PDB file of C-alpha atoms in Angstrom:
ATOM      1  CA  UNK A   1     -13.020 -16.066   0.079  1.00 71.00           C
ATOM      2  CA  UNK A   2     -15.235 -13.000   0.035  1.00 87.00           C
ATOM      3  CA  UNK A   3     -18.712 -12.767   1.507  1.00 93.00           C
ATOM      4  CA  UNK A   4     -21.231 -11.865  -1.212  1.00 95.00           C
ATOM      5  CA  UNK A   5     -24.644 -10.426  -0.368  1.00 96.00           C
ATOM      6  CA  UNK A   6     -27.553  -9.872  -2.752  1.00 96.00           C
ATOM      7  CA  UNK A   7     -29.318  -6.640  -1.815  1.00 96.00           C
ATOM      8  CA  UNK A   8     -31.989  -6.951  -4.498  1.00 94.00           C
ATOM      9  CA  UNK A   9     -32.568  -8.936  -7.658  1.00 94.00           C
ATOM     10  CA  UNK A  10     -35.522  -7.884  -9.788  1.00 90.00           C
ATOM     11  CA  UNK A  11     -34.509 -10.243 -12.630  1.00 90.00           C
ATOM     12  CA  UNK A  12     -31.309 -11.468 -14.310  1.00 87.00           C
ATOM     13  CA  UNK A  13     -30.477  -7.965 -15.534  1.00 89.00           C
ATOM     14  CA  UNK A  14     -31.363  -5.703 -12.603  1.00 93.00           C
ATOM     15  CA  UNK A  15     -29.628  -6.431  -9.319  1.00 96.00           C
ATOM     16  CA  UNK A  16     -27.347  -5.057  -6.632  1.00 96.00           C
ATOM     17  CA  UNK A  17     -24.756  -7.150  -4.827  1.00 97.00           C
ATOM     18  CA  UNK A  18     -22.153  -6.329  -2.193  1.00 98.00           C
ATOM     19  CA  UNK A  19     -18.894  -8.220  -1.676  1.00 97.00           C
ATOM     20  CA  UNK A  20     -17.077  -7.730   1.592  1.00 97.00           C
ATOM     21  CA  UNK A  21     -13.363  -7.859   0.777  1.00 95.00           C
ATOM     22  CA  UNK A  22     -11.670  -7.310   4.110  1.00 92.00           C
ATOM     23  CA  UNK A  23     -12.390  -3.683   4.998  1.00 92.00           C
ATOM     24  CA  UNK A  24     -13.484  -2.819   1.467  1.00 96.00           C
ATOM     25  CA  UNK A  25     -17.100  -3.043   0.324  1.00 97.00           C
ATOM     26  CA  UNK A  26     -17.484  -3.656  -3.422  1.00 98.00           C
ATOM     27  CA  UNK A  27     -20.962  -2.821  -4.693  1.00 98.00           C
ATOM     28  CA  UNK A  28     -21.917  -4.185  -8.116  1.00 97.00           C
ATOM     29  CA  UNK A  29     -24.910  -2.527  -9.685  1.00 96.00           C
ATOM     30  CA  UNK A  30     -26.230  -4.376 -12.735  1.00 95.00           C
ATOM     31  CA  UNK A  31     -28.981  -2.864 -14.863  1.00 92.00           C
ATOM     32  CA  UNK A  32     -30.476  -3.592 -18.254  1.00 91.00           C
ATOM     33  CA  UNK A  33     -29.901   0.083 -19.192  1.00 89.00           C
ATOM     34  CA  UNK A  34     -26.331   0.695 -18.050  1.00 88.00           C
ATOM     35  CA  UNK A  35     -24.729  -2.734 -17.749  1.00 94.00           C
ATOM     36  CA  UNK A  36     -22.495  -3.348 -14.725  1.00 96.00           C
ATOM     37  CA  UNK A  37     -21.140  -0.560 -12.552  1.00 96.00           C
ATOM     38  CA  UNK A  38     -18.730  -1.239  -9.710  1.00 97.00           C
ATOM     39  CA  UNK A  39     -18.333   1.009  -6.663  1.00 97.00           C
ATOM     40  CA  UNK A  40     -15.724   0.592  -3.903  1.00 98.00           C
ATOM     41  CA  UNK A  41     -16.255   1.927  -0.404  1.00 98.00           C
ATOM     42  CA  UNK A  42     -13.910   1.869   2.572  1.00 97.00           C
ATOM     43  CA  UNK A  43     -16.661   2.209   5.171  1.00 96.00           C
ATOM     44  CA  UNK A  44     -20.303   1.326   5.675  1.00 95.00           C
ATOM     45  CA  UNK A  45     -21.296   4.977   6.337  1.00 97.00           C
ATOM     46  CA  UNK A  46     -19.737   5.936   2.988  1.00 98.00           C
ATOM     47  CA  UNK A  47     -21.710   3.160   1.237  1.00 98.00           C
ATOM     48  CA  UNK A  48     -24.962   4.153   2.962  1.00 97.00           C
ATOM     49  CA  UNK A  49     -24.482   7.812   2.029  1.00 97.00           C
ATOM     50  CA  UNK A  50     -24.070   6.802  -1.619  1.00 97.00           C
ATOM     51  CA  UNK A  51     -27.121   4.482  -1.524  1.00 97.00           C
ATOM     52  CA  UNK A  52     -29.387   7.073   0.092  1.00 97.00           C
ATOM     53  CA  UNK A  53     -28.466   9.587  -2.622  1.00 97.00           C
ATOM     54  CA  UNK A  54     -28.475   7.062  -5.491  1.00 95.00           C
ATOM     55  CA  UNK A  55     -31.828   5.296  -5.147  1.00 94.00           C
ATOM     56  CA  UNK A  56     -35.380   6.590  -5.376  1.00 95.00           C
ATOM     57  CA  UNK A  57     -38.639   4.721  -4.640  1.00 95.00           C
ATOM     58  CA  UNK A  58     -39.456   4.650  -8.374  1.00 93.00           C
ATOM     59  CA  UNK A  59     -36.279   2.581  -8.949  1.00 89.00           C
ATOM     60  CA  UNK A  60     -38.048  -0.382  -7.327  1.00 91.00           C
ATOM     61  CA  UNK A  61     -41.051  -2.370  -8.574  1.00 90.00           C
ATOM     62  CA  UNK A  62     -42.672  -2.131  -5.122  1.00 91.00           C
ATOM     63  CA  UNK A  63     -41.766   1.547  -4.612  1.00 94.00           C
ATOM     64  CA  UNK A  64     -41.131   2.872  -1.106  1.00 96.00           C
ATOM     65  CA  UNK A  65     -41.180  -0.623   0.446  1.00 96.00           C
ATOM     66  CA  UNK A  66     -38.543  -1.848  -2.003  1.00 95.00           C
ATOM     67  CA  UNK A  67     -36.295   1.116  -1.277  1.00 96.00           C
ATOM     68  CA  UNK A  68     -36.683   0.669   2.472  1.00 96.00           C
ATOM     69  CA  UNK A  69     -35.904  -3.079   2.216  1.00 96.00           C
ATOM     70  CA  UNK A  70     -32.802  -2.446   0.074  1.00 96.00           C
ATOM     71  CA  UNK A  71     -31.464   0.181   2.496  1.00 97.00           C
ATOM     72  CA  UNK A  72     -32.104  -2.143   5.460  1.00 97.00           C
ATOM     73  CA  UNK A  73     -30.185  -4.962   3.751  1.00 97.00           C
ATOM     74  CA  UNK A  74     -27.285  -2.607   3.035  1.00 96.00           C
ATOM     75  CA  UNK A  75     -27.224  -1.483   6.693  1.00 96.00           C
ATOM     76  CA  UNK A  76     -27.080  -5.098   7.860  1.00 96.00           C
ATOM     77  CA  UNK A  77     -23.982  -5.943   5.781  1.00 93.00           C
TER      78      UNK A  77
END
């Protein structure tokens, strides 16, 4: 059984989840524009580096606060 964490969920079509599969972190990014994209990381620093480069405040309905909350949730996984 894998631990699944929801990082954010704006609606049924825009969300980010992380599954912890042993030492592997599987990030599923679902958007109404691009569908589902899956990313696999072998370390938390690698995942955080990707997230910090991938997301901008304008990607979140509540801007800078939303980005900060998402990054904090990712750090806590």
